[in-house]
Amino acid sequence: MIDKEKEIFATVANALRAKFNDIYVVGTELTSAPPRFPAVSFVQTNNSIRNEHATFYCLENVASEDYKAEVFSNLETGKEAQTKEITSVVSDVMRDLDYARTFCEVIANSDPTISRRVSRYSKNNVI
């Protein structure tokens, strides 16, 4: 199975930790209230075979991968700006890895004191 999840997560997490002190980055889904802030959930949401590239000898020559980043901030002022800045770092890293951002939006959170921004990234020809 072609699977770059650990490598991609490590690259994103290292870039975030280098830029933001005490950022909480996990490779699992988070609830609406992370244990500390700012927080980032970065997970692979799809890993599927590109059938048009399958051969008799190897069914999985090429894969499609999708990732989702959820960024949380609870700053009293500037929380939306903070989630946008963190998302920008994730987007830059993913772009450098040839993943396209396919979605980016502020999502309502169950706790209105927390800003939450979700972005998605996709790459169709992972080898």
CSV table of C-alpha atoms in Angstrom, one decimal:
chain,number,residue,atom,x,y,z
A,1,MET,CA,0.0,0.0,0.0
A,2,ILE,CA,1.3,3.4,-0.9
A,3,ASP,CA,0.9,5.5,2.2
A,4,LYS,CA,2.7,8.7,3.0
A,5,GLU,CA,0.7,9.6,6.1
A,6,LYS,CA,3.5,9.4,8.7
A,7,GLU,CA,5.9,11.2,6.5
A,8,ILE,CA,3.5,14.0,5.6
A,9,PHE,CA,2.3,14.4,9.3
A,10,ALA,CA,5.9,14.6,10.5
A,11,THR,CA,6.7,17.3,7.9
A,12,VAL,CA,3.7,19.4,8.7
A,13,ALA,CA,4.1,19.0,12.5
A,14,ASN,CA,7.8,19.9,12.4
A,15,ALA,CA,7.1,23.1,10.4
A,16,LEU,CA,4.3,24.1,12.8
A,17,ARG,CA,6.4,23.4,15.9
A,18,ALA,CA,9.3,25.4,14.5
A,19,LYS,CA,7.1,28.5,13.9
A,20,PHE,CA,4.6,28.4,16.9
A,21,ASN,CA,5.8,27.9,20.5
A,22,ASP,CA,3.7,25.3,22.4
A,23,ILE,CA,1.4,24.4,19.5
A,24,TYR,CA,-0.5,21.2,20.0
A,25,VAL,CA,-0.4,19.0,16.9
A,26,VAL,CA,-1.9,15.6,16.7
A,27,GLY,CA,-2.6,13.0,13.9
A,28,THR,CA,-6.1,12.2,15.2
A,29,GLU,CA,-9.5,14.0,15.1
A,30,LEU,CA,-10.1,16.4,17.9
A,31,THR,CA,-13.3,17.3,19.6
A,32,SER,CA,-14.6,20.9,19.7
A,33,ALA,CA,-12.4,21.6,22.7
A,34,PRO,CA,-8.7,20.5,22.4
A,35,PRO,CA,-6.6,20.0,25.5
A,36,ARG,CA,-4.6,23.2,24.8
A,37,PHE,CA,-4.3,26.0,22.3
A,38,PRO,CA,-3.4,26.7,19.6
A,39,ALA,CA,-4.2,23.2,18.3
A,40,VAL,CA,-4.0,21.4,15.0
A,41,SER,CA,-5.5,18.1,14.0
A,42,PHE,CA,-3.9,16.7,10.8
A,43,VAL,CA,-5.3,13.5,9.5
A,44,GLN,CA,-5.3,11.5,6.2
A,45,THR,CA,-9.0,11.2,5.1
A,46,ASN,CA,-8.5,9.2,1.9
A,47,ASN,CA,-6.0,6.8,0.4
A,48,SER,CA,-7.2,5.1,-2.7
A,49,ILE,CA,-5.8,3.3,-5.7
A,50,ARG,CA,-5.7,5.0,-9.1
A,51,ASN,CA,-7.1,2.1,-11.1
A,52,GLU,CA,-5.9,3.5,-14.5
A,53,HIS,CA,-2.3,3.0,-13.3
A,54,ALA,CA,-2.7,-0.6,-12.1
A,55,THR,CA,-0.8,-3.4,-13.9
A,56,PHE,CA,-1.0,-7.2,-13.8
A,57,TYR,CA,2.1,-7.3,-11.6
A,58,CYS,CA,1.2,-4.5,-9.2
A,59,LEU,CA,-2.4,-3.4,-8.5
A,60,GLU,CA,-1.2,-0.4,-6.6
A,61,ASN,CA,1.3,1.7,-8.6
A,62,VAL,CA,-0.3,5.1,-8.0
A,63,ALA,CA,-2.6,6.3,-5.2
A,64,SER,CA,-4.7,9.4,-4.4
A,65,GLU,CA,-4.3,10.9,-0.9
A,66,ASP,CA,-6.4,13.5,0.9
A,67,TYR,CA,-5.6,15.2,4.2
A,68,LYS,CA,-7.7,17.4,6.5
A,69,ALA,CA,-6.2,20.0,8.9
A,70,GLU,CA,-8.4,21.5,11.6
A,71,VAL,CA,-6.9,24.5,13.4
A,72,PHE,CA,-8.3,25.8,16.8
A,73,SER,CA,-7.6,29.0,18.7
A,74,ASN,CA,-9.1,30.5,21.8
A,75,LEU,CA,-7.3,33.8,21.9
A,76,GLU,CA,-9.5,36.6,23.3
A,77,THR,CA,-8.6,38.8,20.4
A,78,GLY,CA,-7.1,37.7,17.1
A,79,LYS,CA,-8.2,34.1,17.2
A,80,GLU,CA,-9.4,34.1,13.6
A,81,ALA,CA,-6.0,35.7,12.5
A,82,GLN,CA,-4.2,33.0,14.4
A,83,THR,CA,-6.1,30.1,12.8
A,84,LYS,CA,-5.5,31.7,9.4
A,85,GLU,CA,-1.7,32.1,10.0
A,86,ILE,CA,-1.4,28.5,11.2
A,87,THR,CA,-3.4,27.3,8.2
A,88,SER,CA,-1.1,29.3,5.9
A,89,VAL,CA,1.9,27.4,7.2
A,90,VAL,CA,0.1,24.0,6.7
A,91,SER,CA,-0.8,25.1,3.1
A,92,ASP,CA,2.7,26.2,2.3
A,93,VAL,CA,4.1,22.8,3.5
A,94,MET,CA,1.5,20.9,1.6
A,95,ARG,CA,2.0,23.0,-1.6
A,96,ASP,CA,5.8,22.2,-1.3
A,97,LEU,CA,4.8,18.5,-1.2
A,98,ASP,CA,2.7,19.0,-4.4
A,99,TYR,CA,-0.7,18.7,-2.6
A,100,ALA,CA,-3.4,21.1,-3.8
A,101,ARG,CA,-5.6,22.9,-1.2
A,102,THR,CA,-9.2,21.9,-2.2
A,103,PHE,CA,-11.1,23.5,0.7
A,104,CYS,CA,-10.5,26.2,3.4
A,105,GLU,CA,-13.2,27.6,5.6
A,106,VAL,CA,-14.0,28.8,9.1
A,107,ILE,CA,-16.3,26.3,10.7
A,108,ALA,CA,-18.7,27.1,13.5
A,109,ASN,CA,-17.5,25.5,16.8
A,110,SER,CA,-19.8,24.3,19.6
A,111,ASP,CA,-17.9,26.6,21.9
A,112,PRO,CA,-18.2,30.1,20.4
A,113,THR,CA,-15.0,31.2,22.3
A,114,ILE,CA,-13.0,28.9,20.0
A,115,SER,CA,-12.2,29.7,16.4
A,116,ARG,CA,-12.0,26.7,14.1
A,117,ARG,CA,-10.7,26.6,10.5
A,118,VAL,CA,-10.7,23.5,8.3
A,119,SER,CA,-8.7,23.0,5.2
A,120,ARG,CA,-8.3,20.0,2.9
A,121,TYR,CA,-5.5,18.9,0.6
A,122,SER,CA,-5.3,16.4,-2.2
A,123,LYS,CA,-2.8,14.8,-4.5
A,124,ASN,CA,-3.8,12.3,-7.2
A,125,ASN,CA,-0.6,10.7,-8.3
A,126,VAL,CA,1.3,9.5,-5.2
A,127,ILE,CA,4.0,6.9,-5.9
